[in-house]
mmCIF file of C-alpha atoms in Angstrom:
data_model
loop_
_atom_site.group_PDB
_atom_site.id
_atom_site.type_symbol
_atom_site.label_atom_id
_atom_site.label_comp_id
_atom_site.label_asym_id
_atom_site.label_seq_id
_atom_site.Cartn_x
_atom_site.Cartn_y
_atom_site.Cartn_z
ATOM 1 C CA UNK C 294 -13.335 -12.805 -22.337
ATOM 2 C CA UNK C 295 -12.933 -12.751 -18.448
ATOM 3 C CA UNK C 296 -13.395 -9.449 -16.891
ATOM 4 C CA UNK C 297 -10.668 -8.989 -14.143
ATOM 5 C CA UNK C 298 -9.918 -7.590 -11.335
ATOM 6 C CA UNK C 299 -7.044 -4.521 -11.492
ATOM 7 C CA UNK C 300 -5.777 -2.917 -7.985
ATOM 8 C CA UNK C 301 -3.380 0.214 -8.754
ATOM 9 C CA UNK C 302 -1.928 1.425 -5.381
ATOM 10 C CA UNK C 303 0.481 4.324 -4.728
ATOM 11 C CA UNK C 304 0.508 7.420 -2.745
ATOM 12 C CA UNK C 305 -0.966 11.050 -2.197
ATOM 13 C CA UNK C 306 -0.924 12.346 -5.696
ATOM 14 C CA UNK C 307 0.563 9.898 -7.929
ATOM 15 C CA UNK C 308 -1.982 10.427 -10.834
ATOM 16 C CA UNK C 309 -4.072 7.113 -9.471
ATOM 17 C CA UNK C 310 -7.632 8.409 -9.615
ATOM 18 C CA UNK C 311 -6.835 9.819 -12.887
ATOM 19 C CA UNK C 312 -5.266 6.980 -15.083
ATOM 20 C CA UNK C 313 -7.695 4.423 -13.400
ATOM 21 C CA UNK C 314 -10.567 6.403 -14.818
ATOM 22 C CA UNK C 315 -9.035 6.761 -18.325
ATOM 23 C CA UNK C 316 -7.963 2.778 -18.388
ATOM 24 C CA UNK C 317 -11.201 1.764 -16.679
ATOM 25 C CA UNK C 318 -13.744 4.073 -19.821
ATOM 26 C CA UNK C 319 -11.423 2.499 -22.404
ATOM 27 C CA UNK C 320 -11.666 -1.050 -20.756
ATOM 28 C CA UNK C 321 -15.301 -1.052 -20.174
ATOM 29 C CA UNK C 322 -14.716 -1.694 -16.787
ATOM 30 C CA UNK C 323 -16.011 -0.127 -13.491
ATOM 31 C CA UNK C 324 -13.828 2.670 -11.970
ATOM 32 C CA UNK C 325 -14.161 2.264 -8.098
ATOM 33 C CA UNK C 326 -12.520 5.538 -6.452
ATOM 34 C CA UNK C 327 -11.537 3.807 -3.117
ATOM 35 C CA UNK C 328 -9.633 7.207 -1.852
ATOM 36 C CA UNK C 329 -13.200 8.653 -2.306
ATOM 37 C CA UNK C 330 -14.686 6.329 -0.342
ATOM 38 C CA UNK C 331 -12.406 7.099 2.486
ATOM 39 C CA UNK C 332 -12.951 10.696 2.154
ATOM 40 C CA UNK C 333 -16.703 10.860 1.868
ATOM 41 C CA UNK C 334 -16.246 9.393 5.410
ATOM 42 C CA UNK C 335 -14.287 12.235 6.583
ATOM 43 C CA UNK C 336 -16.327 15.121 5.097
ATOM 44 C CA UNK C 337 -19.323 12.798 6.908
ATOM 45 C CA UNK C 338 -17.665 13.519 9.846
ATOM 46 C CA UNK C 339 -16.317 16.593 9.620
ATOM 47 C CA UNK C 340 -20.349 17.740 9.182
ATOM 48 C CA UNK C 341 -21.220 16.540 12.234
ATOM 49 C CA UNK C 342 -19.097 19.295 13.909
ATOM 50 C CA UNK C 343 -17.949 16.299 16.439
ATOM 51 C CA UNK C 344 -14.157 15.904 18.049
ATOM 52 C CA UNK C 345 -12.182 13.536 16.387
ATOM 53 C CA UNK C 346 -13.336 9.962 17.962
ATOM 54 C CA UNK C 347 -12.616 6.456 16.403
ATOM 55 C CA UNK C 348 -15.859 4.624 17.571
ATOM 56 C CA UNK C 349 -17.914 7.801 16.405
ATOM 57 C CA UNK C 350 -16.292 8.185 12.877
ATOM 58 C CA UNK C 351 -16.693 4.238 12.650
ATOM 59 C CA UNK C 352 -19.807 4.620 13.501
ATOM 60 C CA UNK C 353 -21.171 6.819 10.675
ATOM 61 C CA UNK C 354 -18.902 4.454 7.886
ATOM 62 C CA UNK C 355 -20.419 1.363 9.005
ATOM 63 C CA UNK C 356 -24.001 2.965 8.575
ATOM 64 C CA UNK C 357 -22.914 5.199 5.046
ATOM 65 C CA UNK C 358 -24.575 4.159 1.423
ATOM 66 C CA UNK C 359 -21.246 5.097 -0.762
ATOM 67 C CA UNK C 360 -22.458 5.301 -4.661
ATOM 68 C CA UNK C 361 -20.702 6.012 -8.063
ATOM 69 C CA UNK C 362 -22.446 7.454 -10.573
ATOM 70 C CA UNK C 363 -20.684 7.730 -13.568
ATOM 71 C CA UNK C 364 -21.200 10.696 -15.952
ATOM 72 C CA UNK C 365 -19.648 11.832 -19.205
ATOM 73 C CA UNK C 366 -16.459 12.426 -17.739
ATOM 74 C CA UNK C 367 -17.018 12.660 -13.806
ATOM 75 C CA UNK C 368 -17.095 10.248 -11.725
ATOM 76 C CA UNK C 369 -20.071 11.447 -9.361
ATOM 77 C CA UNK C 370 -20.089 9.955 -6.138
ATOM 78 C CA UNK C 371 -22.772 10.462 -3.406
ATOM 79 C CA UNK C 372 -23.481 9.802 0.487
ATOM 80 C CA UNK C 373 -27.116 8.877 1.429
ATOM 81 C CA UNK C 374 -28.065 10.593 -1.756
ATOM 82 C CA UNK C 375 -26.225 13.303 -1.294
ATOM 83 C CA UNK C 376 -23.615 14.610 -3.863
ATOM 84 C CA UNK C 377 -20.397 15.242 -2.563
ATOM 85 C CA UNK C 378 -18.099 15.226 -5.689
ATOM 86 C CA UNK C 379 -16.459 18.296 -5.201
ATOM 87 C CA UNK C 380 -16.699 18.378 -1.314
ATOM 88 C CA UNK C 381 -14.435 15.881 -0.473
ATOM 89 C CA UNK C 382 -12.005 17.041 -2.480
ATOM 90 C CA UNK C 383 -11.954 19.992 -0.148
ATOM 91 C CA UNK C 384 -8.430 20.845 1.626
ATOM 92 C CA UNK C 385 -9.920 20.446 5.404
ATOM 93 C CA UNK C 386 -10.942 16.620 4.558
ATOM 94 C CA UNK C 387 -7.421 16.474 2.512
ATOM 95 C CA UNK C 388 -5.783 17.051 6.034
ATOM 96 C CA UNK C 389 -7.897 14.742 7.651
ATOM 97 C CA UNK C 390 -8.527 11.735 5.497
ATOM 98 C CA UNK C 391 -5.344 10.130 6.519
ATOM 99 C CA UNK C 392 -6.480 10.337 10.421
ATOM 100 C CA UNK C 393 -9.930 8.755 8.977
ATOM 101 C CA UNK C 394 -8.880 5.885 6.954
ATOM 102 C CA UNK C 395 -6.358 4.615 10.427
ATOM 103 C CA UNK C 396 -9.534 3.756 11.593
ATOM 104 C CA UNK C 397 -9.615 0.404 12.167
ATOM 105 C CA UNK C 398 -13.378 -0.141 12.289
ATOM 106 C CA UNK C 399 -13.554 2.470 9.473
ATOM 107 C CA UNK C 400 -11.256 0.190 6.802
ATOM 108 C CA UNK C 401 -13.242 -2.750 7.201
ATOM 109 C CA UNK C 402 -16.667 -1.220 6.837
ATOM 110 C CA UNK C 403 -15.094 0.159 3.663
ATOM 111 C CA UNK C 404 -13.144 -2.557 2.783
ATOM 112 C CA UNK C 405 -16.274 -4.825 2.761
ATOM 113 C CA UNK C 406 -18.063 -2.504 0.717
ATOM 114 C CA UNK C 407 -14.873 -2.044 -1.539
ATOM 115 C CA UNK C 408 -15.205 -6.339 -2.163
ATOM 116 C CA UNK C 409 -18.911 -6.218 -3.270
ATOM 117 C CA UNK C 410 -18.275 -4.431 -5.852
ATOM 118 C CA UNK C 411 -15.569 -6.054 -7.051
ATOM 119 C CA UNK C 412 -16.910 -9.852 -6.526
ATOM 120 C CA UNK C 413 -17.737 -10.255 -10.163
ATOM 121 C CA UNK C 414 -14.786 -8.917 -12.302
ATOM 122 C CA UNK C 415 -14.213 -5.987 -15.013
ATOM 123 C CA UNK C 416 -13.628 -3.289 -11.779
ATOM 124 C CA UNK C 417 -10.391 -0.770 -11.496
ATOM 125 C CA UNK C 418 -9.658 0.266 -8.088
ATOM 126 C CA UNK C 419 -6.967 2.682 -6.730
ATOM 127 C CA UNK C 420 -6.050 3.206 -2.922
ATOM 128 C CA UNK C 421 -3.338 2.124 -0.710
ATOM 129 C CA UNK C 422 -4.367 -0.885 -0.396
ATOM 130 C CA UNK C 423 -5.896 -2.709 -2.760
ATOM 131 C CA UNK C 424 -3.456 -5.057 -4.172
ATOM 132 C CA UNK C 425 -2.469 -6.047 -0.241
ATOM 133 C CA UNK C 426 -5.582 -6.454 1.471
ATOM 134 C CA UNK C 427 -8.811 -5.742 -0.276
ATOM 135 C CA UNK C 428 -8.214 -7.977 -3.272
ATOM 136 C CA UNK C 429 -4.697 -10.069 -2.566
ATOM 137 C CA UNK C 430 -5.760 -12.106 -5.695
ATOM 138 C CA UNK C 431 -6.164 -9.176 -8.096
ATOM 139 C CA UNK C 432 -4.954 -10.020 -11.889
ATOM 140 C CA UNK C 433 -3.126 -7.190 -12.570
ATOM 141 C CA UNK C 434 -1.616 -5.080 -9.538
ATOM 142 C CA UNK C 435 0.526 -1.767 -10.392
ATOM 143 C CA UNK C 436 2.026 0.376 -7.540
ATOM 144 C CA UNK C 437 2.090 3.625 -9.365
ATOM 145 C CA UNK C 438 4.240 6.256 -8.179
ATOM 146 C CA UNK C 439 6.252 9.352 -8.431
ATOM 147 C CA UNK C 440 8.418 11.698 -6.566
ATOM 148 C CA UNK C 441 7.557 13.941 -3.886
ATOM 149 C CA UNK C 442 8.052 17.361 -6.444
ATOM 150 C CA UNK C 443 6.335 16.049 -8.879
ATOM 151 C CA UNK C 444 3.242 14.673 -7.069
ATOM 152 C CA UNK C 445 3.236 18.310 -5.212
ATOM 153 C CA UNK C 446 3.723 20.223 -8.843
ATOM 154 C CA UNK C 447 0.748 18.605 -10.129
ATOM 155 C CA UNK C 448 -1.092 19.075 -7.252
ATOM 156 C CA UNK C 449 0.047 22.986 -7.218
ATOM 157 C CA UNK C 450 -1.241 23.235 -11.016
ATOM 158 C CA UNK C 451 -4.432 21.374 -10.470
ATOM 159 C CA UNK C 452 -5.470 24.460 -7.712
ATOM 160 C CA UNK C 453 -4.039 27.152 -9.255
ATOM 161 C CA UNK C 454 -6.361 26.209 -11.841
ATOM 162 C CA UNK C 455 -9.052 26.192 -9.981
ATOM 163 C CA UNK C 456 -8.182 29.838 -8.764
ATOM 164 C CA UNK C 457 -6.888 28.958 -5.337
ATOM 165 C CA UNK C 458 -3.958 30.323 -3.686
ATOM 166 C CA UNK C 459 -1.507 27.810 -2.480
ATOM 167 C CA UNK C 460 2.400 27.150 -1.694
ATOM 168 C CA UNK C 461 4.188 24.966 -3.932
ATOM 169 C CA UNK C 462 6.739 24.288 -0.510
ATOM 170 C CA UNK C 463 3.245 23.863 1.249
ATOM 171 C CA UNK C 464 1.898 21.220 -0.878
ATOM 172 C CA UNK C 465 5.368 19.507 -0.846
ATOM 173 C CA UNK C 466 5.750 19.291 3.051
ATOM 174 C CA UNK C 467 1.754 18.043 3.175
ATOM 175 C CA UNK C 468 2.452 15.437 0.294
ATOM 176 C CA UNK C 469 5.384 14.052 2.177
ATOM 177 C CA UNK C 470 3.291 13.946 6.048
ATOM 178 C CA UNK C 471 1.139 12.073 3.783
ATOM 179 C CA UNK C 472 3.188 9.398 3.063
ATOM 180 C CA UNK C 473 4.593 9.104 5.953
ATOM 181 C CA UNK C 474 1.237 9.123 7.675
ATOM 182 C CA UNK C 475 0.109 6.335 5.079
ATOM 183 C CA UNK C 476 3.318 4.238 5.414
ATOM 184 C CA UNK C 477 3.705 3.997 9.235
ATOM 185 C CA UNK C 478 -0.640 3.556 9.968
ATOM 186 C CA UNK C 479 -0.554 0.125 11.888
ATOM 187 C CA UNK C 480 -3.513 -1.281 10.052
ATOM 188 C CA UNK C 481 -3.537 -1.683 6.231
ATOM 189 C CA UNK C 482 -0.125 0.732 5.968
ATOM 190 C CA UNK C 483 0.800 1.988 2.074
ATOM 191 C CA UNK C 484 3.249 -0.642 0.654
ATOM 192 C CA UNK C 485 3.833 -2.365 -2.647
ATOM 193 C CA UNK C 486 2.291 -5.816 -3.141
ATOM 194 C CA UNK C 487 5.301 -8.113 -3.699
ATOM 195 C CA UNK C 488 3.747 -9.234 -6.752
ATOM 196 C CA UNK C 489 2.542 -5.511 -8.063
ATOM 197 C CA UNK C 490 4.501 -3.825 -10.954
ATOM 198 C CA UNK C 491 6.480 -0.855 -9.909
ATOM 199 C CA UNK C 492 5.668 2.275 -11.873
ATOM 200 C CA UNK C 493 7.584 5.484 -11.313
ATOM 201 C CA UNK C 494 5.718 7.954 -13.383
ATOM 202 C CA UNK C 495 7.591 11.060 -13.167
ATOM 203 C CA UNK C 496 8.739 11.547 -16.234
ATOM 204 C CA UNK C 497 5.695 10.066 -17.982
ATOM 205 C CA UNK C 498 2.684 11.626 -19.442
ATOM 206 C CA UNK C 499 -0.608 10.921 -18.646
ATOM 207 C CA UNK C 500 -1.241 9.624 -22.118
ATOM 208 C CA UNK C 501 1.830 7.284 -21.936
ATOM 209 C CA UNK C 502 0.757 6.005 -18.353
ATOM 210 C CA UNK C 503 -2.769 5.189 -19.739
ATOM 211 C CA UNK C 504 -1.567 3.571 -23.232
ATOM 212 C CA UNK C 505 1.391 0.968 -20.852
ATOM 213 C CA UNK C 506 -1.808 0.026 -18.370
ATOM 214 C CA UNK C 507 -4.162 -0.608 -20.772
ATOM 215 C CA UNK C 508 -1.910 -3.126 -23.196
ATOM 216 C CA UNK C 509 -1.069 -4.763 -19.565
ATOM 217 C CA UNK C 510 -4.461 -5.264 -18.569
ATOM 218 C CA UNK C 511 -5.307 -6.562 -22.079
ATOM 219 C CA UNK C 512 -2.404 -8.934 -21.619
ATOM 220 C CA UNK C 513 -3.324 -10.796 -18.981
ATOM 221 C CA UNK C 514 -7.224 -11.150 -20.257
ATOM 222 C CA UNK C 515 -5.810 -13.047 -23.191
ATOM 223 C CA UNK C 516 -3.895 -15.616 -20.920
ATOM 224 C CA UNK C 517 -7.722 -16.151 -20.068
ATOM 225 C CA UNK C 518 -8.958 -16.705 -23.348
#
């Protein structure tokens, strides 16, 4: 059976890293975190103490060694050897991945990194642009989404969880300069592939997300049997 190629786009929040890990363990494929990618550049930065510069930050991508290690149920992901799982998940490279990843220079190192992995089939990837630019010719392309509220309620849960203390009206003002941010970049800007399926997933569970994507990927591998 061919292994494909699956780009789910979508903005800040929608659940994408989450359901493309669940589809991608029951699929046997490769889950490529392409948001992570972007911000293990930004936390790169952001160590170097530096001012914000384009040619710097691109710079530091174009040299980076991005891996994925996958383990039981974390996806671990490393720079130069170094572990940054939970680091760049950190607020400050939150409010500055966007900044990052408008980076001309910076999209194409990654971008070229993000096709190499993908060149031989059975991959997930999530991002903003996947379906668009890094792989056009994907099989299956979703643009999954949901509203601003709920994106920032999950979001609100997720650190509350971990103990932090945070805003819900916070998170919903940063979620929404996110997408704007993301929409209106000039290179590689946040849009729906024409040919992508639109997925609002507001009132969905993560369970019924998972289940609709997996019996669509499955779908299209048997038009290839």
């Amino acid at each position: 059976m061919k292994k494909l190629v699956v780009a789910i786009d979508g903005p800040a929040g929608a659940g994408k890293s989450t359901i493309a890990k669940l589809v991608a363990e029951k699929l046997g494929y490769a889950y490529i975190d392409t948001g992570a990618m972007y911000r293990s550049v930004a936390w790169k930065f952001l160590q170097t103490g530096a001012d914000f510069d384009g040619d710097f930050i691109s710079g530091l991508a174009e040299k980076m060694l991005i891996e994925f290690k996958p383990e039981a149920k974390v996806n671990r992901v490393f720079v130069d050897g170094v572990e940054v799982t939970t680091a760049i998940r950190s607020q400050e490279v939150t409010a500055n991945v966007s900044r990052v990843a408008a980076i001309g220079a910076v999209r194409e190192a990654m971008v070229a990194q993000q096709r190499r992995m993908g060149e031989a089939g059975g991959v997930l990837m999530d991002g903003r642009d996947i379906g668009t630019v890094v792989f056009p010719q994907a099989d299956v392309k979703v643009f999954l989404t949901a509203s601003v509220e709920e994106r920032a309620l999950r979001r609100y849960k997720e650190l509350v969880a971990k103990g932090e203390d945070v805003k819900l009206e916070v998170l919903q003002q940063e979620i929404a300069n996110r997408d704007k941010q993301d929409s209106e970049r000039a290179i590689s800007p946040l849009r729906q592939a024409e040919d992508a399926l639109y997925l609002d997933t507001s009132a969905m569970t993560i369970e019924e997300v998972t289940t609709y994507l997996m019996q669509l990927v499955q779908e299209k591998e048997n038009v290839f049997l």
